[in-house]
Coordinates of C-alpha atoms in Angstrom, one line a residue:
M1 CA 9.5 -25.2 -92.4
A2 CA 10.5 -22.3 -94.8
D3 CA 10.2 -24.4 -98.2
E4 CA 5.6 -24.6 -97.5
L5 CA 5.5 -21.3 -96.3
P6 CA 6.0 -17.8 -98.6
K7 CA 8.8 -15.9 -97.9
P8 CA 8.2 -13.8 -94.7
E9 CA 8.4 -10.3 -97.1
E10 CA 5.6 -11.9 -99.0
L11 CA 4.1 -13.0 -95.7
I12 CA 3.7 -9.4 -94.3
D13 CA 2.3 -7.9 -97.5
V14 CA -1.0 -7.8 -96.3
E15 CA -3.9 -5.5 -97.1
H16 CA -6.2 -4.6 -94.8
V17 CA -9.0 -4.1 -97.3
P18 CA -12.5 -5.1 -96.7
P19 CA -14.1 -7.9 -99.1
I20 CA -16.1 -6.8 -101.9
T21 CA -19.1 -8.5 -100.4
G22 CA -20.6 -8.3 -97.0
W23 CA -19.0 -10.3 -94.0
M24 CA -22.3 -12.4 -93.7
D25 CA -22.3 -13.2 -97.6
T26 CA -18.5 -13.8 -97.6
P27 CA -18.4 -17.5 -97.6
V28 CA -15.4 -19.1 -94.9
E29 CA -12.4 -21.0 -97.1
I30 CA -10.7 -23.4 -94.9
R31 CA -7.1 -22.9 -96.3
K32 CA -4.1 -25.3 -95.5
G33 CA -1.5 -23.9 -93.5
M34 CA -4.3 -21.9 -91.4
Y35 CA -6.1 -24.7 -89.3
C36 CA -4.9 -27.3 -87.1
Y37 CA -5.9 -31.1 -87.5
A38 CA -9.1 -32.4 -86.2
G39 CA -9.2 -33.9 -82.8
N40 CA -8.2 -37.8 -82.8
P41 CA -11.1 -39.5 -81.7
K42 CA -9.1 -41.9 -79.0
S43 CA -8.3 -38.7 -77.5
L44 CA -12.1 -37.7 -77.5
E45 CA -13.2 -40.9 -76.1
T46 CA -10.3 -40.7 -73.3
L47 CA -11.9 -37.4 -72.3
G48 CA -15.8 -38.5 -72.6
A49 CA -16.2 -36.0 -74.8
P50 CA -19.2 -36.1 -77.0
N51 CA -19.5 -37.5 -80.9
P52 CA -15.7 -39.0 -81.3
R53 CA -15.0 -39.8 -84.7
Q54 CA -13.1 -39.2 -87.8
W55 CA -13.3 -35.9 -89.8
N56 CA -11.7 -33.7 -91.7
P57 CA -12.0 -29.8 -92.1
T58 CA -11.5 -29.9 -95.5
D59 CA -14.4 -32.1 -96.2
E60 CA -18.2 -31.0 -96.9
D61 CA -19.4 -33.7 -94.7
W62 CA -17.9 -33.1 -90.9
K63 CA -20.1 -36.2 -90.1
L64 CA -22.2 -34.2 -87.3
P65 CA -24.9 -35.6 -85.4
D66 CA -28.1 -34.8 -86.6
N67 CA -29.6 -32.8 -83.7
W68 CA -26.5 -30.7 -84.1
K69 CA -28.3 -27.6 -84.2
E70 CA -30.3 -28.4 -81.2
I71 CA -27.2 -28.8 -79.3
V72 CA -26.1 -26.0 -80.2
F73 CA -28.7 -24.1 -79.3
E74 CA -29.2 -25.7 -76.1
G75 CA -25.6 -25.5 -75.4
L76 CA -25.7 -21.3 -76.5
R77 CA -28.9 -21.0 -74.1
E78 CA -27.1 -22.8 -71.4
R79 CA -23.9 -20.6 -71.2
L80 CA -26.3 -17.6 -71.4
D81 CA -27.7 -18.5 -67.9
K82 CA -24.7 -19.8 -66.7
F83 CA -22.1 -16.8 -67.1
R84 CA -24.1 -13.5 -66.6
S85 CA -20.5 -11.8 -68.1
F86 CA -21.5 -13.9 -71.5
K87 CA -24.9 -12.2 -71.9
V88 CA -23.8 -9.1 -70.9
F89 CA -20.4 -9.0 -73.9
M90 CA -23.5 -10.2 -76.1
D91 CA -25.6 -7.4 -75.8
I92 CA -23.5 -4.7 -74.9
C93 CA -20.9 -4.1 -77.9
V94 CA -21.4 -1.4 -80.1
R95 CA -18.9 -2.5 -82.8
C96 CA -17.3 0.9 -82.7
G97 CA -14.0 -1.1 -83.9
A98 CA -11.2 0.1 -80.9
C99 CA -10.6 -3.9 -81.0
A100 CA -10.1 -3.9 -84.9
D101 CA -6.7 -3.2 -85.4
K102 CA -5.4 -4.6 -82.2
C103 CA -5.4 -7.9 -82.5
H104 CA -2.3 -9.6 -84.1
F105 CA -4.2 -12.2 -86.2
F106 CA -5.7 -9.5 -88.2
I107 CA -2.8 -7.2 -88.5
G108 CA -1.1 -10.5 -89.5
S109 CA -3.5 -12.1 -91.7
G110 CA -6.0 -8.8 -93.0
D111 CA -8.7 -10.9 -92.5
P112 CA -11.7 -9.1 -91.4
K113 CA -13.2 -11.8 -89.5
N114 CA -10.3 -11.9 -87.4
M115 CA -11.3 -8.3 -86.1
P116 CA -11.8 -9.3 -82.5
V117 CA -15.6 -7.2 -82.9
L118 CA -16.2 -9.7 -85.9
R119 CA -14.8 -13.0 -84.9
A120 CA -17.5 -12.3 -81.8
E121 CA -20.0 -11.2 -83.8
L122 CA -20.2 -15.0 -85.7
I123 CA -22.0 -15.7 -82.7
R124 CA -23.3 -12.8 -81.5
S125 CA -25.5 -13.0 -84.8
V126 CA -26.8 -16.2 -84.0
Y127 CA -27.6 -15.0 -80.5
R128 CA -29.9 -12.2 -82.1
N129 CA -31.8 -14.6 -84.1
D130 CA -32.4 -17.3 -81.5
F131 CA -32.8 -15.1 -78.2
T132 CA -33.4 -11.6 -79.1
K133 CA -36.8 -10.2 -80.1
A134 CA -35.2 -7.4 -82.5
G135 CA -33.6 -10.5 -84.0
K136 CA -36.3 -12.7 -84.0
I137 CA -38.5 -9.7 -85.6
L138 CA -36.0 -7.7 -88.0
G139 CA -33.6 -10.6 -88.6
R140 CA -31.0 -9.2 -90.8
L141 CA -31.4 -5.8 -90.2
A142 CA -31.0 -6.2 -86.7
G143 CA -27.5 -8.5 -87.5
A144 CA -29.3 -11.7 -87.0
R145 CA -28.8 -14.7 -89.0
P146 CA -29.7 -18.6 -88.8
M147 CA -27.2 -21.3 -87.6
T148 CA -26.2 -23.2 -90.7
L149 CA -24.1 -25.3 -91.7
D150 CA -21.7 -22.9 -93.2
V151 CA -22.1 -20.8 -90.2
L152 CA -20.8 -23.5 -87.8
K153 CA -17.8 -23.7 -90.4
E154 CA -16.9 -20.6 -89.8
W155 CA -17.0 -20.6 -86.1
W156 CA -15.0 -23.3 -86.1
Y157 CA -12.6 -21.7 -88.1
Y158 CA -12.0 -18.2 -86.9
L159 CA -12.7 -19.4 -83.2
F160 CA -9.6 -21.2 -83.6
Q161 CA -7.5 -18.5 -84.9
C162 CA -7.5 -16.8 -81.7
S163 CA -5.2 -17.5 -79.1
E164 CA -7.3 -15.6 -76.4
C165 CA -4.3 -13.5 -75.5
R166 CA -7.1 -10.6 -74.6
R167 CA -5.1 -7.7 -75.9
C168 CA -8.2 -6.5 -77.6
S169 CA -9.9 -6.2 -74.0
V170 CA -7.4 -4.0 -73.0
F171 CA -8.8 -1.4 -75.5
C172 CA -12.5 -2.3 -75.3
P173 CA -14.3 0.9 -74.1
Y174 CA -17.2 -1.3 -72.5
G175 CA -14.7 -4.0 -71.0
I176 CA -15.6 -7.0 -73.4
D177 CA -13.3 -9.9 -72.7
T178 CA -13.6 -11.3 -76.5
A179 CA -11.3 -14.4 -75.2
E180 CA -14.2 -15.4 -72.8
I181 CA -16.2 -15.4 -76.1
T182 CA -13.9 -17.6 -77.7
I183 CA -13.6 -19.9 -74.5
I184 CA -17.7 -20.1 -74.7
G185 CA -17.8 -20.8 -78.7
R186 CA -15.0 -23.4 -78.0
E187 CA -17.3 -25.3 -75.6
I188 CA -20.1 -25.4 -77.9
L189 CA -18.1 -26.5 -80.6
N190 CA -16.7 -29.4 -78.5
L191 CA -20.5 -30.4 -77.7
L192 CA -20.0 -31.7 -81.7
G193 CA -17.1 -33.3 -81.2
L194 CA -15.4 -30.1 -82.8
N195 CA -11.7 -30.1 -81.6
I196 CA -8.6 -29.6 -82.7
D197 CA -5.9 -32.3 -82.1
W198 CA -3.3 -30.2 -80.2
I199 CA -5.8 -29.4 -77.4
A200 CA -7.6 -32.9 -77.6
T201 CA -4.8 -35.2 -77.2
P202 CA -2.9 -33.0 -74.5
V203 CA -5.7 -32.7 -72.4
S204 CA -6.2 -36.7 -73.2
N205 CA -2.4 -37.3 -72.3
C206 CA -2.7 -35.2 -69.2
Y207 CA -5.6 -37.4 -68.0
R208 CA -3.7 -40.4 -68.5
T209 CA 0.1 -39.8 -67.2
G210 CA -0.3 -36.3 -65.6
N211 CA 1.2 -34.4 -68.4
H212 CA 0.5 -33.0 -71.9
L213 CA 2.9 -35.4 -73.7
G214 CA 2.5 -38.5 -72.1
I215 CA 5.4 -39.0 -70.4
Q216 CA 5.1 -42.0 -67.7
P217 CA 6.3 -41.0 -64.2
H218 CA 9.5 -43.0 -64.7
A219 CA 10.2 -40.9 -67.9
F220 CA 9.4 -38.2 -66.4
K221 CA 12.2 -38.8 -63.3
D222 CA 14.9 -40.0 -65.7
M223 CA 15.1 -37.2 -68.0
L224 CA 15.5 -34.8 -64.8
E225 CA 18.1 -37.2 -63.6
F226 CA 19.8 -36.9 -67.3
F227 CA 19.8 -33.1 -66.5
V228 CA 21.9 -33.9 -63.2
D229 CA 24.8 -35.3 -65.4
D230 CA 24.2 -32.1 -67.7
I231 CA 24.8 -30.2 -65.0
E232 CA 27.7 -31.6 -63.2
E233 CA 29.5 -31.3 -66.6
V234 CA 28.8 -27.6 -66.8
T235 CA 29.5 -26.3 -63.3
G236 CA 31.4 -29.5 -61.5
V237 CA 28.7 -29.9 -58.9
R238 CA 26.1 -32.4 -58.4
V239 CA 22.4 -31.7 -57.6
E240 CA 19.8 -33.8 -56.0
P241 CA 16.3 -33.6 -56.9
S242 CA 13.7 -34.9 -54.7
F243 CA 10.5 -36.8 -56.4
N244 CA 7.0 -37.4 -54.5
R245 CA 8.5 -36.6 -51.0
K246 CA 6.0 -36.6 -48.2
G247 CA 6.0 -34.2 -46.0
A248 CA 8.1 -31.9 -48.1
E249 CA 7.4 -28.0 -47.4
I250 CA 6.6 -26.8 -50.9
L251 CA 5.7 -28.9 -54.2
F252 CA 7.2 -27.4 -57.3
I253 CA 5.0 -27.7 -60.6
T254 CA 6.2 -26.9 -63.8
P255 CA 5.0 -27.6 -67.8
S256 CA 6.0 -30.8 -69.1
G257 CA 7.6 -28.9 -71.9
D258 CA 10.1 -27.7 -69.9
V259 CA 11.1 -31.0 -69.5
F260 CA 11.5 -32.6 -72.5
A261 CA 11.3 -29.4 -75.0
D262 CA 14.5 -27.2 -75.9
P263 CA 15.0 -24.7 -75.2
G264 CA 12.4 -25.3 -72.1
T265 CA 14.9 -27.9 -70.8
Y266 CA 17.8 -25.2 -70.2
T267 CA 14.9 -23.6 -67.9
A268 CA 13.9 -26.6 -66.4
M269 CA 18.2 -27.2 -65.4
G270 CA 17.8 -23.7 -64.0
Y271 CA 15.6 -24.6 -61.8
M272 CA 17.4 -27.6 -60.4
I273 CA 20.6 -25.4 -59.7
L274 CA 18.7 -22.6 -58.1
F275 CA 16.9 -25.0 -55.8
H276 CA 20.5 -27.0 -55.1
Y277 CA 21.9 -23.7 -54.4
L278 CA 18.9 -22.8 -52.0
R279 CA 18.7 -26.1 -50.3
D280 CA 21.3 -25.0 -47.3
L281 CA 19.6 -21.9 -46.8
G282 CA 16.3 -23.7 -45.9
L283 CA 14.3 -24.8 -49.3
D284 CA 12.7 -27.7 -48.6
I285 CA 11.1 -28.8 -52.4
T286 CA 9.9 -31.4 -53.8
W287 CA 9.0 -32.6 -57.7
S288 CA 6.0 -34.8 -58.3
T289 CA 6.3 -37.5 -61.2
Y290 CA 2.4 -37.8 -60.8
A291 CA 1.1 -34.4 -61.1
S292 CA 3.6 -33.5 -63.9
E293 CA 2.6 -30.6 -65.8
G294 CA 1.6 -27.0 -64.6
G295 CA 0.3 -26.2 -68.0
N296 CA -3.9 -26.4 -68.3
F297 CA -4.9 -27.0 -72.0
G298 CA -8.4 -27.8 -70.7
F299 CA -8.3 -23.7 -70.7
F300 CA -8.7 -24.3 -74.1
T301 CA -11.4 -26.9 -74.2
S302 CA -14.3 -26.3 -71.6
H303 CA -14.6 -24.7 -68.1
E304 CA -15.0 -28.1 -66.7
T305 CA -12.0 -29.5 -68.5
M306 CA -9.8 -26.6 -67.2
K307 CA -11.7 -27.4 -63.5
R308 CA -10.4 -31.2 -63.7
L309 CA -6.8 -30.5 -64.7
N310 CA -6.4 -27.9 -62.2
A311 CA -7.3 -30.3 -59.5
K312 CA -5.0 -32.6 -60.0
M313 CA -2.0 -30.1 -58.7
Y314 CA -4.1 -29.8 -55.7
Y315 CA -4.8 -33.4 -55.0
E316 CA -1.2 -34.1 -55.0
A317 CA -0.2 -31.3 -53.0
K318 CA -2.6 -32.9 -50.7
R319 CA -1.2 -36.2 -50.8
L320 CA 2.1 -35.4 -50.3
G321 CA 1.1 -33.1 -47.2
V322 CA 3.1 -30.0 -48.4
K323 CA 2.4 -26.5 -47.0
W324 CA 2.1 -24.6 -50.6
I325 CA 3.2 -24.8 -54.4
L326 CA 5.5 -23.2 -56.2
G327 CA 4.8 -23.3 -60.0
G328 CA 7.2 -22.9 -62.6
E329 CA 7.4 -20.3 -66.0
C330 CA 4.2 -21.0 -67.7
G331 CA 1.3 -18.8 -69.3
H332 CA -2.1 -20.4 -69.0
M333 CA -1.4 -22.3 -65.9
W334 CA -1.0 -19.3 -64.0
R335 CA -4.1 -17.3 -65.5
V336 CA -5.8 -20.5 -64.6
I337 CA -4.4 -20.4 -61.0
H338 CA -4.9 -16.3 -60.7
Q339 CA -8.5 -16.1 -62.2
Y340 CA -10.4 -19.1 -62.2
M341 CA -8.8 -21.4 -59.3
D342 CA -11.0 -20.0 -56.4
T343 CA -14.1 -20.3 -58.1
M344 CA -13.1 -23.5 -59.7
N345 CA -11.6 -26.0 -57.3
G346 CA -10.6 -23.5 -54.4
P347 CA -10.0 -22.0 -51.9
A348 CA -7.2 -24.2 -51.0
D349 CA -8.1 -24.3 -47.2
F350 CA -6.0 -27.3 -46.6
L351 CA -2.8 -25.3 -47.6
E352 CA -1.1 -22.4 -45.8
E353 CA -0.7 -19.0 -47.1
P354 CA 2.8 -19.2 -48.4
V355 CA 5.9 -17.7 -47.0
S356 CA 9.8 -18.2 -48.4
P357 CA 12.0 -20.1 -45.8
I358 CA 14.6 -18.0 -47.4
T359 CA 13.5 -14.3 -46.7
G360 CA 10.4 -14.8 -45.0
T361 CA 8.5 -13.0 -47.5
R362 CA 4.5 -13.7 -46.9
F363 CA 3.4 -13.8 -50.5
T364 CA -0.2 -12.2 -49.4
N365 CA -1.1 -12.3 -53.0
A366 CA -1.1 -16.0 -52.8
K367 CA -3.3 -16.4 -49.7
S368 CA -6.0 -18.4 -51.3
T369 CA -4.4 -20.2 -54.1
K370 CA -1.5 -21.1 -52.4
M371 CA 0.3 -21.0 -55.5
V372 CA 3.4 -18.8 -56.1
H373 CA 5.2 -17.9 -59.2
I374 CA 8.9 -18.8 -59.6
A375 CA 9.6 -15.2 -61.2
E376 CA 8.1 -13.7 -58.1
F377 CA 9.9 -16.0 -55.8
T378 CA 13.1 -15.6 -57.3
A379 CA 12.5 -11.6 -57.7
D380 CA 12.2 -11.7 -53.6
L381 CA 15.3 -13.4 -53.4
I382 CA 17.5 -11.2 -55.5
Y383 CA 16.1 -8.2 -53.5
H384 CA 16.7 -9.8 -50.0
K385 CA 20.7 -10.6 -51.5
K386 CA 20.0 -14.1 -51.0
L387 CA 21.6 -14.9 -54.2
N388 CA 25.6 -14.7 -55.2
L389 CA 25.1 -13.5 -58.9
D390 CA 27.6 -12.8 -61.6
P391 CA 25.6 -11.0 -64.7
S392 CA 28.5 -10.8 -66.5
R393 CA 28.2 -14.5 -67.1
N394 CA 25.4 -13.4 -69.5
D395 CA 27.2 -10.4 -71.2
H396 CA 27.5 -12.8 -74.6
L397 CA 23.8 -11.8 -74.8
K398 CA 22.0 -8.9 -75.4
V399 CA 18.2 -9.8 -74.0
T400 CA 15.1 -8.4 -74.7
F401 CA 11.9 -9.5 -72.9
H402 CA 8.6 -10.9 -74.3
D403 CA 5.7 -10.3 -71.6
S404 CA 3.5 -13.8 -71.9
C405 CA 0.3 -12.8 -72.6
N406 CA -1.3 -14.4 -69.6
P407 CA 0.8 -13.7 -66.7
S408 CA 0.9 -10.5 -67.7
R409 CA -2.4 -9.2 -69.3
G410 CA -4.2 -12.2 -66.9
M411 CA -2.3 -11.8 -63.6
G412 CA -0.5 -8.2 -63.7
M413 CA 3.3 -9.8 -63.6
L414 CA 5.1 -7.1 -65.3
D415 CA 8.0 -5.5 -63.0
E416 CA 9.3 -9.3 -61.3
P417 CA 10.7 -10.9 -64.5
R418 CA 12.2 -7.7 -65.4
Y419 CA 13.6 -7.0 -61.9
V420 CA 15.5 -10.7 -62.0
L421 CA 16.8 -10.0 -65.9
Q422 CA 18.3 -6.6 -64.9
N423 CA 20.3 -8.5 -62.1
V424 CA 21.5 -11.7 -63.9
C425 CA 22.2 -9.7 -67.2
N426 CA 24.2 -6.4 -67.7
N427 CA 22.4 -5.9 -71.2
F428 CA 18.8 -5.8 -71.2
Y429 CA 16.8 -3.4 -73.6
E430 CA 12.9 -2.9 -73.6
M431 CA 10.8 -3.6 -77.0
P432 CA 8.5 -1.0 -77.8
S433 CA 6.3 0.5 -75.3
N434 CA 2.9 -0.3 -77.2
T435 CA 4.1 -4.0 -77.5
I436 CA 4.9 -5.1 -74.1
R437 CA 3.4 -5.1 -70.9
E438 CA -0.4 -4.7 -70.7
Q439 CA -0.2 -4.2 -74.3
T440 CA 2.3 -7.2 -75.0
F441 CA 1.4 -9.0 -78.4
C442 CA 0.8 -12.7 -78.3
C443 CA 3.5 -15.0 -79.8
G444 CA 0.9 -15.9 -82.4
S445 CA 0.7 -19.5 -81.2
G446 CA -1.0 -19.7 -78.2
S447 CA -4.3 -21.0 -77.1
G448 CA -3.1 -24.8 -78.1
L449 CA -2.1 -23.5 -82.1
N450 CA 1.4 -24.3 -81.5
A451 CA 1.0 -27.2 -84.1
G452 CA 3.2 -27.8 -87.2
E453 CA 0.1 -27.7 -89.7
D454 CA -1.0 -24.1 -89.2
M455 CA 2.5 -22.5 -89.3
E456 CA 1.4 -19.8 -91.9
L457 CA -1.4 -19.0 -89.3
R458 CA 1.4 -19.3 -86.7
M459 CA 3.8 -16.4 -88.7
M460 CA 1.0 -14.2 -89.4
G461 CA -0.1 -13.7 -86.0
G462 CA 3.3 -13.6 -84.8
M463 CA 4.4 -11.3 -87.1
P464 CA 3.6 -7.8 -84.8
R465 CA 5.6 -9.5 -81.8
A466 CA 8.6 -10.3 -84.3
N467 CA 8.5 -6.7 -86.0
A468 CA 9.1 -5.5 -82.4
V469 CA 12.2 -8.2 -81.6
H470 CA 13.2 -7.0 -85.4
F471 CA 13.2 -3.1 -84.1
V472 CA 15.5 -4.0 -81.1
K473 CA 17.6 -6.0 -83.0
E474 CA 18.6 -3.2 -85.3
K475 CA 18.7 -0.7 -82.5
Y476 CA 20.7 -2.7 -80.0
D477 CA 21.9 -5.4 -81.4
V478 CA 19.8 -8.1 -79.3
N479 CA 20.6 -11.9 -79.7
M480 CA 18.1 -13.5 -77.0
L481 CA 14.3 -13.0 -76.6
A482 CA 13.5 -14.3 -72.6
C483 CA 9.9 -15.3 -71.6
V484 CA 8.2 -17.0 -68.6
C485 CA 6.1 -19.2 -70.7
A486 CA 6.6 -23.0 -72.0
I487 CA 4.3 -22.7 -75.1
D488 CA 6.5 -19.2 -76.0
R489 CA 9.6 -21.0 -75.5
A490 CA 8.5 -24.0 -77.8
A491 CA 7.3 -21.2 -80.4
L492 CA 9.1 -18.8 -80.4
P493 CA 11.9 -20.5 -81.9
A494 CA 9.9 -21.2 -85.0
L495 CA 8.8 -17.4 -85.3
M496 CA 12.7 -15.8 -84.9
D497 CA 14.1 -18.7 -87.4
Y498 CA 11.4 -17.3 -89.9
Y499 CA 11.9 -13.5 -89.1
E500 CA 14.5 -12.9 -87.0
P501 CA 17.2 -16.0 -87.3
E502 CA 20.0 -14.6 -85.0
V503 CA 17.6 -14.0 -82.3
G504 CA 17.6 -17.0 -79.9
V505 CA 14.9 -17.7 -77.1
T506 CA 15.6 -18.6 -72.8
G507 CA 13.2 -18.7 -70.0
L508 CA 14.3 -16.7 -67.2
H509 CA 15.8 -18.9 -65.0
E510 CA 18.6 -20.3 -67.9
L511 CA 19.6 -17.1 -67.5
V512 CA 19.7 -17.1 -63.3
A513 CA 21.6 -20.2 -63.5
N514 CA 23.7 -19.0 -65.3
A515 CA 24.5 -15.9 -63.6
L516 CA 24.6 -18.1 -60.3
I517 CA 27.5 -18.9 -58.2
L518 CA 27.5 -22.1 -56.8
P519 CA 29.8 -23.0 -53.7
G520 CA 31.9 -25.8 -54.9
E521 CA 31.7 -25.1 -58.4
K522 CA 34.5 -25.4 -60.8
K523 CA 35.5 -22.5 -63.1
K524 CA 32.9 -22.2 -65.7
T525 CA 33.3 -21.8 -69.2
T526 CA 30.2 -22.4 -70.9
N527 CA 27.0 -21.6 -70.1
L528 CA 24.3 -24.3 -70.1
R529 CA 23.5 -24.7 -73.6
G530 CA 27.5 -24.8 -73.7
E531 CA 28.2 -22.3 -75.0
P532 CA 31.4 -20.1 -74.5
L533 CA 31.3 -17.7 -72.2
L534 CA 32.3 -14.3 -73.2
G535 CA 36.0 -14.5 -72.9
M536 CA 36.3 -17.8 -72.5
E537 CA 36.4 -19.3 -76.0
D538 CA 39.6 -19.9 -75.6
E539 CA 39.8 -21.8 -72.3
D540 CA 36.4 -23.7 -73.5
A541 CA 38.3 -24.9 -76.6
E542 CA 41.2 -26.4 -74.6

């Protein structure tokens, strides 16, 4: 990666100055390293998406249908009629610029079209031209411009340089959610088959096999059984996960990245250890090898695709006859559940309001969705003193916490992960206050941008987060960045390797499992990664 990228000190040398020409007169430059590959036509065919074909963003001819302008116009008109919020967002922006310097992609790139206000203006200008009297009469004087091929390419390039993190919306005095504008803009692009492969293929895989990675049910089960052996080697205890068991009380669903990609695999082992510990306390839980994906890349494609992927978890819960669903550490899984579930697929009246079988706590926040985040579930266990924890087992780590955008801004889950960390770690340090909680900076790789071919874009977008980690690394010697999102666990290691190579990345429940004292365990000398615990270096070597 480093050989293909500018050095970090070169990449952070950003000049935030306006171009010589106005933004309407500054043509888009589609540059290698700043975009993802076009969607695979086979994946688009699986989705039933329009206009599947081979095309390249750097080619002059994007192989669009002859009536593509009409398709864009009708797509825009339909969504203006359907989504009142979209129409309001198109009309009320006064271009005050309060959001401008809040976007990590603008901070990292210096490109004015990555300011949220201007990224939205790319669409808003066409809206004014086609749907407002002022735009039709005054044209450019009213901020209007017609849809052209260059404008369409500009839409594609910059709408896929937005991670839909919504940090800009926190600062907007009018409450405009620019991420919603990005979502609808991408929907319209999808009407022309203009998707990126890092979104289209995971969604296609999810349709076919139940998860983004395209893993078959038997391979999913095999992987978890490999973890059983790994856990036994570290703890001396053999856990026994349950699969597809009808009549279980709880269905557990987590992102497939936790099962097949480091460091998420250690988080998955953490889930398994926790469930084993709780079994004798009354936890009756099963995994599904069919609905084996909590993440929802449909969120980055269209509202309809999001709805279809979200439904699979609930169909599986119904098939198995469980009472409620426990969800793993994921970002967009939780924003979809928290913000969209009730109007898309719910309410899930065939399930029960979640009640912890261990503590008796009734999760009233999940009364409609019937789905509880594992961070709040574990925080409740710790609060009621149901876990035997030894936080000194994590003393080799100095931990900071990255608020993943969707659980934090999207669903307001701010304190539960911190409460867990403070009980499983003795060395926890916060990053600066304007970089965490509601104001958290994105990993720079969300909303389907965590591919390999757009690494320069990712390192630019992740720079503000890396800078905050650098602060606590210098001040407290932090060496581990914790998070509750599978995309973060996949994307942040590359970001840390680039900017702060001495800082690792972990999920919350990897640390929980390290600290958890299992009945019957052998003397622990290593953590789940096989690294010696503090003071156990000599014993581990023996």
